[in-house]
Structures are given as structure tokens and as C-alpha cells.
PDB file of C-alpha atoms in Angstrom:
ATOM      1  CA  MET A   1       6.636 -15.027  13.758  1.00  0.00           C
ATOM      2  CA  ASP A   2       2.991 -15.604  14.698  1.00  0.00           C
ATOM      3  CA  GLN A   3       2.097 -18.638  12.591  1.00  0.00           C
ATOM      4  CA  GLN A   4      -1.613 -18.324  13.313  1.00  0.00           C
ATOM      5  CA  LEU A   5      -1.680 -14.684  12.234  1.00  0.00           C
ATOM      6  CA  LEU A   6       0.269 -15.571   9.100  1.00  0.00           C
ATOM      7  CA  ALA A   7      -2.213 -18.277   8.156  1.00  0.00           C
ATOM      8  CA  LYS A   8      -5.106 -15.921   8.894  1.00  0.00           C
ATOM      9  CA  THR A   9      -3.553 -13.257   6.681  1.00  0.00           C
ATOM     10  CA  PHE A  10      -3.311 -15.582   3.698  1.00  0.00           C
ATOM     11  CA  VAL A  11      -6.960 -16.538   4.200  1.00  0.00           C
ATOM     12  CA  GLU A  12      -8.027 -12.896   4.486  1.00  0.00           C
ATOM     13  CA  LEU A  13      -6.165 -11.911   1.338  1.00  0.00           C
ATOM     14  CA  ALA A  14      -7.772 -14.753  -0.599  1.00  0.00           C
ATOM     15  CA  ASP A  15     -11.197 -14.145   0.958  1.00  0.00           C
ATOM     16  CA  ASN A  16     -11.452 -10.759  -0.728  1.00  0.00           C
ATOM     17  CA  LEU A  17     -12.729 -12.446  -3.891  1.00  0.00           C
ATOM     18  CA  VAL A  18     -16.250 -11.275  -3.133  1.00  0.00           C
ATOM     19  CA  ALA A  19     -18.805  -8.922  -4.664  1.00  0.00           C
ATOM     20  CA  ASP A  20     -18.283  -6.142  -2.085  1.00  0.00           C
ATOM     21  CA  PHE A  21     -14.480  -6.212  -2.404  1.00  0.00           C
ATOM     22  CA  ASP A  22     -12.967  -3.075  -0.836  1.00  0.00           C
ATOM     23  CA  LEU A  23      -9.592  -2.490  -2.485  1.00  0.00           C
ATOM     24  CA  MET A  24      -8.408   0.211  -0.082  1.00  0.00           C
ATOM     25  CA  ASP A  25      -9.059  -1.873   3.028  1.00  0.00           C
ATOM     26  CA  PHE A  26      -7.554  -4.924   1.301  1.00  0.00           C
ATOM     27  CA  LEU A  27      -4.281  -3.135   0.536  1.00  0.00           C
ATOM     28  CA  ARG A  28      -4.047  -1.580   3.984  1.00  0.00           C
ATOM     29  CA  LEU A  29      -4.456  -5.070   5.465  1.00  0.00           C
ATOM     30  CA  LEU A  30      -1.497  -6.185   3.352  1.00  0.00           C
ATOM     31  CA  THR A  31       0.780  -3.353   4.521  1.00  0.00           C
ATOM     32  CA  ASP A  32      -0.268  -3.598   8.172  1.00  0.00           C
ATOM     33  CA  ARG A  33       0.371  -7.347   8.324  1.00  0.00           C
ATOM     34  CA  CYS A  34       3.779  -6.997   6.650  1.00  0.00           C
ATOM     35  CA  VAL A  35       4.821  -4.550   9.349  1.00  0.00           C
ATOM     36  CA  GLY A  36       3.238  -6.615  12.113  1.00  0.00           C
ATOM     37  CA  MET A  37       4.747  -9.963  11.126  1.00  0.00           C
ATOM     38  CA  LEU A  38       7.855  -9.380   9.027  1.00  0.00           C
ATOM     39  CA  ASP A  39      11.186  -7.631   9.273  1.00  0.00           C
ATOM     40  CA  ALA A  40       9.853  -4.189   8.342  1.00  0.00           C
ATOM     41  CA  SER A  41       9.392  -0.819  10.016  1.00  0.00           C
ATOM     42  CA  ALA A  42       6.904   0.374   7.393  1.00  0.00           C
ATOM     43  CA  ALA A  43       5.297  -0.808   4.173  1.00  0.00           C
ATOM     44  CA  GLY A  44       3.659   0.682   1.109  1.00  0.00           C
ATOM     45  CA  VAL A  45       1.939  -0.456  -2.076  1.00  0.00           C
ATOM     46  CA  LEU A  46       2.232   1.124  -5.515  1.00  0.00           C
ATOM     47  CA  LEU A  47      -0.243   0.061  -8.197  1.00  0.00           C
ATOM     48  CA  ALA A  48      -0.549   1.045 -11.836  1.00  0.00           C
ATOM     49  CA  ASP A  49      -3.724   2.741 -13.026  1.00  0.00           C
ATOM     50  CA  ARG A  50      -5.439   2.112 -16.352  1.00  0.00           C
ATOM     51  CA  ASP A  51      -2.793   4.169 -18.149  1.00  0.00           C
ATOM     52  CA  GLY A  52       0.079   2.301 -16.538  1.00  0.00           C
ATOM     53  CA  LYS A  53       0.969   5.196 -14.250  1.00  0.00           C
ATOM     54  CA  LEU A  54       2.003   4.237 -10.733  1.00  0.00           C
ATOM     55  CA  ARG A  55      -0.030   5.482  -7.788  1.00  0.00           C
ATOM     56  CA  VAL A  56       0.438   5.225  -4.030  1.00  0.00           C
ATOM     57  CA  MET A  57      -2.494   3.049  -2.990  1.00  0.00           C
ATOM     58  CA  ALA A  58      -1.646   2.057   0.585  1.00  0.00           C
ATOM     59  CA  ALA A  59       0.919   2.782   3.294  1.00  0.00           C
ATOM     60  CA  SER A  60       1.321   1.585   6.855  1.00  0.00           C
ATOM     61  CA  ASP A  61       1.884   5.161   8.045  1.00  0.00           C
ATOM     62  CA  GLU A  62       1.905   8.728   6.772  1.00  0.00           C
ATOM     63  CA  GLN A  63       5.697   8.976   6.656  1.00  0.00           C
ATOM     64  CA  VAL A  64       6.122   6.117   4.202  1.00  0.00           C
ATOM     65  CA  ARG A  65       3.178   7.356   2.121  1.00  0.00           C
ATOM     66  CA  LEU A  66       4.980  10.656   1.626  1.00  0.00           C
ATOM     67  CA  LEU A  67       8.216   8.854   0.768  1.00  0.00           C
ATOM     68  CA  GLU A  68       6.407   6.748  -1.832  1.00  0.00           C
ATOM     69  CA  LEU A  69       4.931   9.925  -3.318  1.00  0.00           C
ATOM     70  CA  PHE A  70       8.422  11.433  -3.373  1.00  0.00           C
ATOM     71  CA  GLN A  71       9.639   8.491  -5.461  1.00  0.00           C
ATOM     72  CA  LEU A  72       6.884   8.995  -7.998  1.00  0.00           C
ATOM     73  CA  GLN A  73       7.331  12.754  -8.178  1.00  0.00           C
ATOM     74  CA  ASN A  74      11.084  12.454  -8.710  1.00  0.00           C
ATOM     75  CA  ASP A  75      10.916   9.332 -10.884  1.00  0.00           C
ATOM     76  CA  GLU A  76      13.650   7.485  -9.013  1.00  0.00           C
ATOM     77  CA  GLY A  77      13.900   4.803  -6.379  1.00  0.00           C
ATOM     78  CA  PRO A  78      13.955   1.031  -5.853  1.00  0.00           C
ATOM     79  CA  CYS A  79      10.173   0.660  -5.913  1.00  0.00           C
ATOM     80  CA  LEU A  80       9.921   2.146  -9.398  1.00  0.00           C
ATOM     81  CA  GLN A  81      12.751  -0.069 -10.612  1.00  0.00           C
ATOM     82  CA  CYS A  82      10.996  -3.119  -9.175  1.00  0.00           C
ATOM     83  CA  PHE A  83       7.777  -2.289 -11.008  1.00  0.00           C
ATOM     84  CA  HIS A  84       9.459  -1.579 -14.338  1.00  0.00           C
ATOM     85  CA  THR A  85      11.691  -4.681 -14.262  1.00  0.00           C
ATOM     86  CA  GLY A  86       9.293  -7.071 -12.533  1.00  0.00           C
ATOM     87  CA  VAL A  87      12.050  -8.392 -10.255  1.00  0.00           C
ATOM     88  CA  PRO A  88      12.776  -7.767  -6.558  1.00  0.00           C
ATOM     89  CA  VAL A  89      15.067  -4.900  -5.596  1.00  0.00           C
ATOM     90  CA  ILE A  90      16.669  -5.454  -2.186  1.00  0.00           C
ATOM     91  CA  ILE A  91      18.873  -2.729  -0.720  1.00  0.00           C
ATOM     92  CA  HIS A  92      20.535  -3.609   2.581  1.00  0.00           C
ATOM     93  CA  ASP A  93      22.130  -0.172   3.030  1.00  0.00           C
ATOM     94  CA  LEU A  94      20.564   2.787   1.245  1.00  0.00           C
ATOM     95  CA  THR A  95      23.592   5.007   1.820  1.00  0.00           C
ATOM     96  CA  ARG A  96      25.497   2.894  -0.714  1.00  0.00           C
ATOM     97  CA  GLU A  97      22.963   3.817  -3.398  1.00  0.00           C
ATOM     98  CA  ILE A  98      23.364   7.599  -3.114  1.00  0.00           C
ATOM     99  CA  ASP A  99      24.882   7.816  -6.615  1.00  0.00           C
ATOM    100  CA  ARG A 100      22.063   5.827  -8.199  1.00  0.00           C
ATOM    101  CA  TRP A 101      19.113   7.515  -6.429  1.00  0.00           C
ATOM    102  CA  PRO A 102      20.492  10.690  -4.801  1.00  0.00           C
ATOM    103  CA  ARG A 103      17.159  12.379  -4.079  1.00  0.00           C
ATOM    104  CA  PHE A 104      15.389   9.240  -2.900  1.00  0.00           C
ATOM    105  CA  VAL A 105      18.219   8.111  -0.610  1.00  0.00           C
ATOM    106  CA  THR A 106      18.382  11.556   0.981  1.00  0.00           C
ATOM    107  CA  ALA A 107      14.612  11.626   1.521  1.00  0.00           C
ATOM    108  CA  ALA A 108      14.602   8.073   2.915  1.00  0.00           C
ATOM    109  CA  HIS A 109      17.376   8.944   5.350  1.00  0.00           C
ATOM    110  CA  ARG A 110      15.436  12.005   6.531  1.00  0.00           C
ATOM    111  CA  SER A 111      12.406   9.763   7.050  1.00  0.00           C
ATOM    112  CA  GLY A 112      14.453   7.397   9.205  1.00  0.00           C
ATOM    113  CA  PHE A 113      14.872   4.470   6.802  1.00  0.00           C
ATOM    114  CA  GLY A 114      18.165   2.697   6.167  1.00  0.00           C
ATOM    115  CA  ALA A 115      17.118  -0.330   4.103  1.00  0.00           C
ATOM    116  CA  VAL A 116      14.350  -1.268   1.673  1.00  0.00           C
ATOM    117  CA  GLN A 117      13.136  -4.214  -0.314  1.00  0.00           C
ATOM    118  CA  ALA A 118      10.701  -3.751  -3.184  1.00  0.00           C
ATOM    119  CA  LEU A 119       8.847  -6.880  -4.258  1.00  0.00           C
ATOM    120  CA  PRO A 120       6.905  -7.148  -7.538  1.00  0.00           C
ATOM    121  CA  MET A 121       3.168  -7.731  -7.499  1.00  0.00           C
ATOM    122  CA  ARG A 122       3.336  -9.917 -10.554  1.00  0.00           C
ATOM    123  CA  LEU A 123       1.509 -12.860 -12.103  1.00  0.00           C
ATOM    124  CA  ARG A 124       3.352 -14.504 -14.981  1.00  0.00           C
ATOM    125  CA  ASP A 125       4.246 -11.680 -17.384  1.00  0.00           C
ATOM    126  CA  GLU A 126       1.935  -9.043 -15.878  1.00  0.00           C
ATOM    127  CA  THR A 127       3.212  -6.716 -13.166  1.00  0.00           C
ATOM    128  CA  VAL A 128       0.499  -4.595 -11.546  1.00  0.00           C
ATOM    129  CA  GLY A 129       2.532  -2.891  -8.827  1.00  0.00           C
ATOM    130  CA  ALA A 130       5.083  -3.307  -6.058  1.00  0.00           C
ATOM    131  CA  LEU A 131       4.991  -4.119  -2.341  1.00  0.00           C
ATOM    132  CA  ASN A 132       7.663  -2.073  -0.598  1.00  0.00           C
ATOM    133  CA  LEU A 133       9.078  -2.849   2.836  1.00  0.00           C
ATOM    134  CA  PHE A 134      11.210  -0.275   4.641  1.00  0.00           C
ATOM    135  CA  ARG A 135      13.412  -0.808   7.685  1.00  0.00           C
ATOM    136  CA  ALA A 136      15.016   1.746   9.964  1.00  0.00           C
ATOM    137  CA  ALA A 137      18.383   0.042  10.413  1.00  0.00           C
ATOM    138  CA  PRO A 138      20.673  -0.960   7.542  1.00  0.00           C
ATOM    139  CA  GLY A 139      21.553  -4.642   7.227  1.00  0.00           C
ATOM    140  CA  PRO A 140      20.447  -7.847   5.482  1.00  0.00           C
ATOM    141  CA  PHE A 141      16.775  -8.751   5.414  1.00  0.00           C
ATOM    142  CA  GLU A 142      15.850 -12.089   6.946  1.00  0.00           C
ATOM    143  CA  PRO A 143      15.518 -14.480   3.947  1.00  0.00           C
ATOM    144  CA  THR A 144      12.459 -16.280   5.297  1.00  0.00           C
ATOM    145  CA  ALA A 145      10.667 -12.975   5.873  1.00  0.00           C
ATOM    146  CA  THR A 146      11.453 -11.943   2.294  1.00  0.00           C
ATOM    147  CA  LEU A 147      10.012 -15.201   0.947  1.00  0.00           C
ATOM    148  CA  ILE A 148       6.846 -14.721   3.003  1.00  0.00           C
ATOM    149  CA  ALA A 149       6.498 -11.096   1.906  1.00  0.00           C
ATOM    150  CA  GLN A 150       6.759 -12.153  -1.726  1.00  0.00           C
ATOM    151  CA  ALA A 151       4.174 -14.881  -1.127  1.00  0.00           C
ATOM    152  CA  LEU A 152       1.805 -12.303   0.380  1.00  0.00           C
ATOM    153  CA  ALA A 153       2.392 -10.031  -2.613  1.00  0.00           C
ATOM    154  CA  ASP A 154       1.664 -12.941  -4.951  1.00  0.00           C
ATOM    155  CA  VAL A 155      -1.607 -13.826  -3.228  1.00  0.00           C
ATOM    156  CA  ALA A 156      -2.652 -10.179  -3.216  1.00  0.00           C
ATOM    157  CA  THR A 157      -1.867  -9.913  -6.928  1.00  0.00           C
ATOM    158  CA  ILE A 158      -4.013 -12.939  -7.727  1.00  0.00           C
ATOM    159  CA  SER A 159      -6.855 -11.435  -5.720  1.00  0.00           C
ATOM    160  CA  LEU A 160      -6.543  -8.110  -7.535  1.00  0.00           C
ATOM    161  CA  LEU A 161      -6.417  -9.670 -10.979  1.00  0.00           C
ATOM    162  CA  GLN A 162      -9.350 -11.917 -10.136  1.00  0.00           C
ATOM    163  CA  GLN A 163     -11.450  -8.781  -9.734  1.00  0.00           C
ATOM    164  CA  ARG A 164     -11.298  -8.141 -13.436  1.00  0.00           C
ATOM    165  CA  THR A 165     -13.529  -9.821 -15.951  1.00  0.00           C
ATOM    166  CA  ALA A 166     -12.326 -10.834 -19.386  1.00  0.00           C
ATOM    167  CA  GLN A 167     -10.635  -7.502 -20.043  1.00  0.00           C
ATOM    168  CA  ARG A 168      -6.975  -8.491 -19.874  1.00  0.00           C
ATOM    169  CA  SER A 169      -5.522  -5.557 -21.781  1.00  0.00           C
ATOM    170  CA  THR A 170      -5.650  -2.924 -19.023  1.00  0.00           C
ATOM    171  CA  VAL A 171      -4.521  -2.884 -15.410  1.00  0.00           C
ATOM    172  CA  LEU A 172      -7.371  -3.352 -12.966  1.00  0.00           C
ATOM    173  CA  ASN A 173      -9.617  -1.104 -15.126  1.00  0.00           C
ATOM    174  CA  GLU A 174     -12.610   0.395 -13.328  1.00  0.00           C
ATOM    175  CA  GLN A 175     -11.696  -1.266  -9.999  1.00  0.00           C
ATOM    176  CA  LEU A 176      -8.450   0.655  -9.815  1.00  0.00           C
ATOM    177  CA  GLN A 177      -9.975   3.891 -11.096  1.00  0.00           C
ATOM    178  CA  THR A 178     -12.677   3.662  -8.444  1.00  0.00           C
ATOM    179  CA  ALA A 179      -9.991   3.042  -5.843  1.00  0.00           C
ATOM    180  CA  LEU A 180      -8.090   6.135  -6.986  1.00  0.00           C
ATOM    181  CA  ASN A 181     -11.223   8.217  -6.589  1.00  0.00           C
ATOM    182  CA  SER A 182     -11.768   6.621  -3.183  1.00  0.00           C
ATOM    183  CA  ARG A 183      -8.223   7.517  -2.151  1.00  0.00           C
ATOM    184  CA  VAL A 184      -8.941  11.204  -2.798  1.00  0.00           C
ATOM    185  CA  LEU A 185     -12.051  11.054  -0.605  1.00  0.00           C
ATOM    186  CA  ILE A 186     -10.214   9.193   2.136  1.00  0.00           C
ATOM    187  CA  GLU A 187      -7.353  11.694   2.170  1.00  0.00           C
ATOM    188  CA  GLN A 188      -9.845  14.575   2.379  1.00  0.00           C
ATOM    189  CA  ALA A 189     -11.676  12.870   5.236  1.00  0.00           C
ATOM    190  CA  LYS A 190      -8.414  12.167   7.073  1.00  0.00           C
ATOM    191  CA  GLY A 191      -7.414  15.821   6.880  1.00  0.00           C
ATOM    192  CA  LYS A 192     -10.816  17.081   7.951  1.00  0.00           C
ATOM    193  CA  LEU A 193     -11.084  14.668  10.877  1.00  0.00           C
ATOM    194  CA  ALA A 194      -7.495  15.302  11.978  1.00  0.00           C
ATOM    195  CA  GLU A 195      -8.099  19.053  12.068  1.00  0.00           C
ATOM    196  CA  ARG A 196     -11.454  18.731  13.807  1.00  0.00           C
ATOM    197  CA  GLN A 197     -10.252  16.304  16.489  1.00  0.00           C
ATOM    198  CA  GLY A 198      -6.709  17.637  16.914  1.00  0.00           C
ATOM    199  CA  ILE A 199      -5.169  14.276  16.024  1.00  0.00           C
ATOM    200  CA  ASP A 200      -2.577  13.175  13.459  1.00  0.00           C
ATOM    201  CA  MET A 201      -3.362  11.745  10.027  1.00  0.00           C
ATOM    202  CA  GLU A 202      -2.668   8.149  11.029  1.00  0.00           C
ATOM    203  CA  GLN A 203      -5.072   8.373  13.988  1.00  0.00           C
ATOM    204  CA  ALA A 204      -7.674   9.913  11.700  1.00  0.00           C
ATOM    205  CA  PHE A 205      -7.336   7.036   9.234  1.00  0.00           C
ATOM    206  CA  SER A 206      -7.640   4.482  12.053  1.00  0.00           C
ATOM    207  CA  ALA A 207     -10.819   6.203  13.268  1.00  0.00           C
ATOM    208  CA  LEU A 208     -12.380   6.196   9.807  1.00  0.00           C
ATOM    209  CA  ARG A 209     -11.401   2.608   9.184  1.00  0.00           C
ATOM    210  CA  GLY A 210     -12.643   1.483  12.591  1.00  0.00           C
ATOM    211  CA  TYR A 211     -15.987   3.206  12.058  1.00  0.00           C
ATOM    212  CA  ALA A 212     -16.386   1.615   8.619  1.00  0.00           C
ATOM    213  CA  ARG A 213     -15.644  -1.853   9.941  1.00  0.00           C
ATOM    214  CA  SER A 214     -17.806  -1.569  13.045  1.00  0.00           C
ATOM    215  CA  HIS A 215     -20.750  -0.408  10.910  1.00  0.00           C
ATOM    216  CA  ASN A 216     -20.080  -2.882   8.094  1.00  0.00           C
ATOM    217  CA  ARG A 217     -19.612  -0.146   5.511  1.00  0.00           C
ATOM    218  CA  ARG A 218     -17.098   0.633   2.804  1.00  0.00           C
ATOM    219  CA  LEU A 219     -14.296   2.932   3.912  1.00  0.00           C
ATOM    220  CA  ALA A 220     -14.768   5.230   0.901  1.00  0.00           C
ATOM    221  CA  ASP A 221     -18.503   5.590   1.618  1.00  0.00           C
ATOM    222  CA  VAL A 222     -17.817   6.642   5.218  1.00  0.00           C
ATOM    223  CA  ALA A 223     -15.135   9.083   4.037  1.00  0.00           C
ATOM    224  CA  GLY A 224     -17.477  10.605   1.454  1.00  0.00           C
ATOM    225  CA  ALA A 225     -20.301  10.998   3.951  1.00  0.00           C
ATOM    226  CA  PHE A 226     -17.953  12.676   6.427  1.00  0.00           C
ATOM    227  CA  VAL A 227     -16.489  15.057   3.837  1.00  0.00           C
ATOM    228  CA  ASP A 228     -19.829  16.239   2.479  1.00  0.00           C
ATOM    229  CA  GLY A 229     -21.582  16.120   5.861  1.00  0.00           C
ATOM    230  CA  SER A 230     -24.488  14.111   4.487  1.00  0.00           C
ATOM    231  CA  GLU A 231     -24.632  11.879   7.563  1.00  0.00           C
ATOM    232  CA  PRO A 232     -24.050  12.505  11.277  1.00  0.00           C
ATOM    233  CA  LEU A 233     -21.696   9.461  11.713  1.00  0.00           C
ATOM    234  CA  ALA A 234     -22.195   9.508  15.465  1.00  0.00           C
ATOM    235  CA  GLY A 235     -19.158   8.420  17.443  1.00  0.00           C
ATOM    236  CA  LEU A 236     -16.598   8.918  14.657  1.00  0.00           C
ATOM    237  CA  GLY A 237     -13.357  10.132  16.148  1.00  0.00           C
ATOM    238  CA  ALA A 238     -14.645   9.902  19.689  1.00  0.00           C
TER     239      ALA A 238
END
């Protein structure tokens, strides 16, 4: 494991306690670093909105995003159990769980995943979501990697909760609602750019994200400008 990258990741997750906090970029950083550093083939984040309903907020690739959506649509899977119980759910071999989650296990197998660990994004008695790590091959997860993943989830949770003011009764309130609206714009922009450039959805997201970072702008603002054509955005997707 790259110790320097790990230390940098913890700093970056804590450094998002700023006025221009960009939740979508923050969560994508979390999933990307989990895949890059830990024993995972893919990663996703589910967060609860103001009504307590889970939403897919970030995924390391399009395949896992669709699998996370499948869980929510079919109301079954380890990530939902993790959120509702507030405790980790670690499945070394998904095929052994076919009786418990028949639709999810089948979908996960089709997507090329054989193992999953869902880790709660929780602070004390408040669970705001789940960090989900998928692996292609069945088998035990490396214990140290699991501890680090949970630590990353904990730091991210503190950062998310810090974004709220004194309103402790709802989950992430306007910040989360804004992020949900941003997600719609980003998905629209991804589809439009992918079709225009003849690239896949993941490449389209990388192009949008890269443009936003290189121009010091919020990802949602770039996506909105691209969707409605209000700005030329020269060089995007080039």
C-alpha cells in the first residue's frame, strides 16, 4: 500500500471542510482512492436523503453504479443491510448468499463481482450511508485493508456531518438535496458528452471532472453549462 497516498487521502477528506465544499467530487475521491489503494475492484457510496431514502451518490465505475441502483430498486443486498443495521456486512463469497439475496447475487455475478464488504458511514448513533467495496474474486478481505476502509468512511462521515449547521434532525439537509440535483445534471452531461464524442460514460465523467478541476469550477456547474449549452467550454472532451 502507498503510505504517502494514504496519508494524502486522509488529509484531502478532512480538507473538504471549506465553504466551497463539492460533495460529488468529495465522494468520488473516496471511491477512487478505495479502489486505488485497497483490496477492491470497485467501490460505491450510498447516502440517505432528507427523507431517509438511500441514493447512489458515487461509484468508481458505471458497472458498480448500476449494481448499486439495482440494490435500491429491488430492496435487497448487503449495502442496504449495512445502512439499516449500522454494522459492517462482509461477504467473502456472494454465491453462498443466493438464498438471502437472490436477485442481487445474480446481478453481482453478471457484473463480475464475487465478494463485497459494506461499511457503515456512521458517527455515534447516526448512520448517513454506506461505503461499499466490491471484488471480482471470492475470498477473505485483507483485515488491514478493511480497517483502513472503515477509517476512510469514518473521516468522510465526519466531513459530511460537519457541513450541517445546528440542524441535527435530518440527514445532510440542503447539502444532500443539492447534491442529488447535481447528480441528475452530471448524469445528463455524461450521456450527452458520451454520445457527442463517441466515448463511454466513465470517460465522459473523467472529461467533465478534469475540466472542472483544471478550471477551478464545481463539477455540477460545468455539467449544467454543458447540458444547457450556455457556455462554449472549449476543450471539453478533446
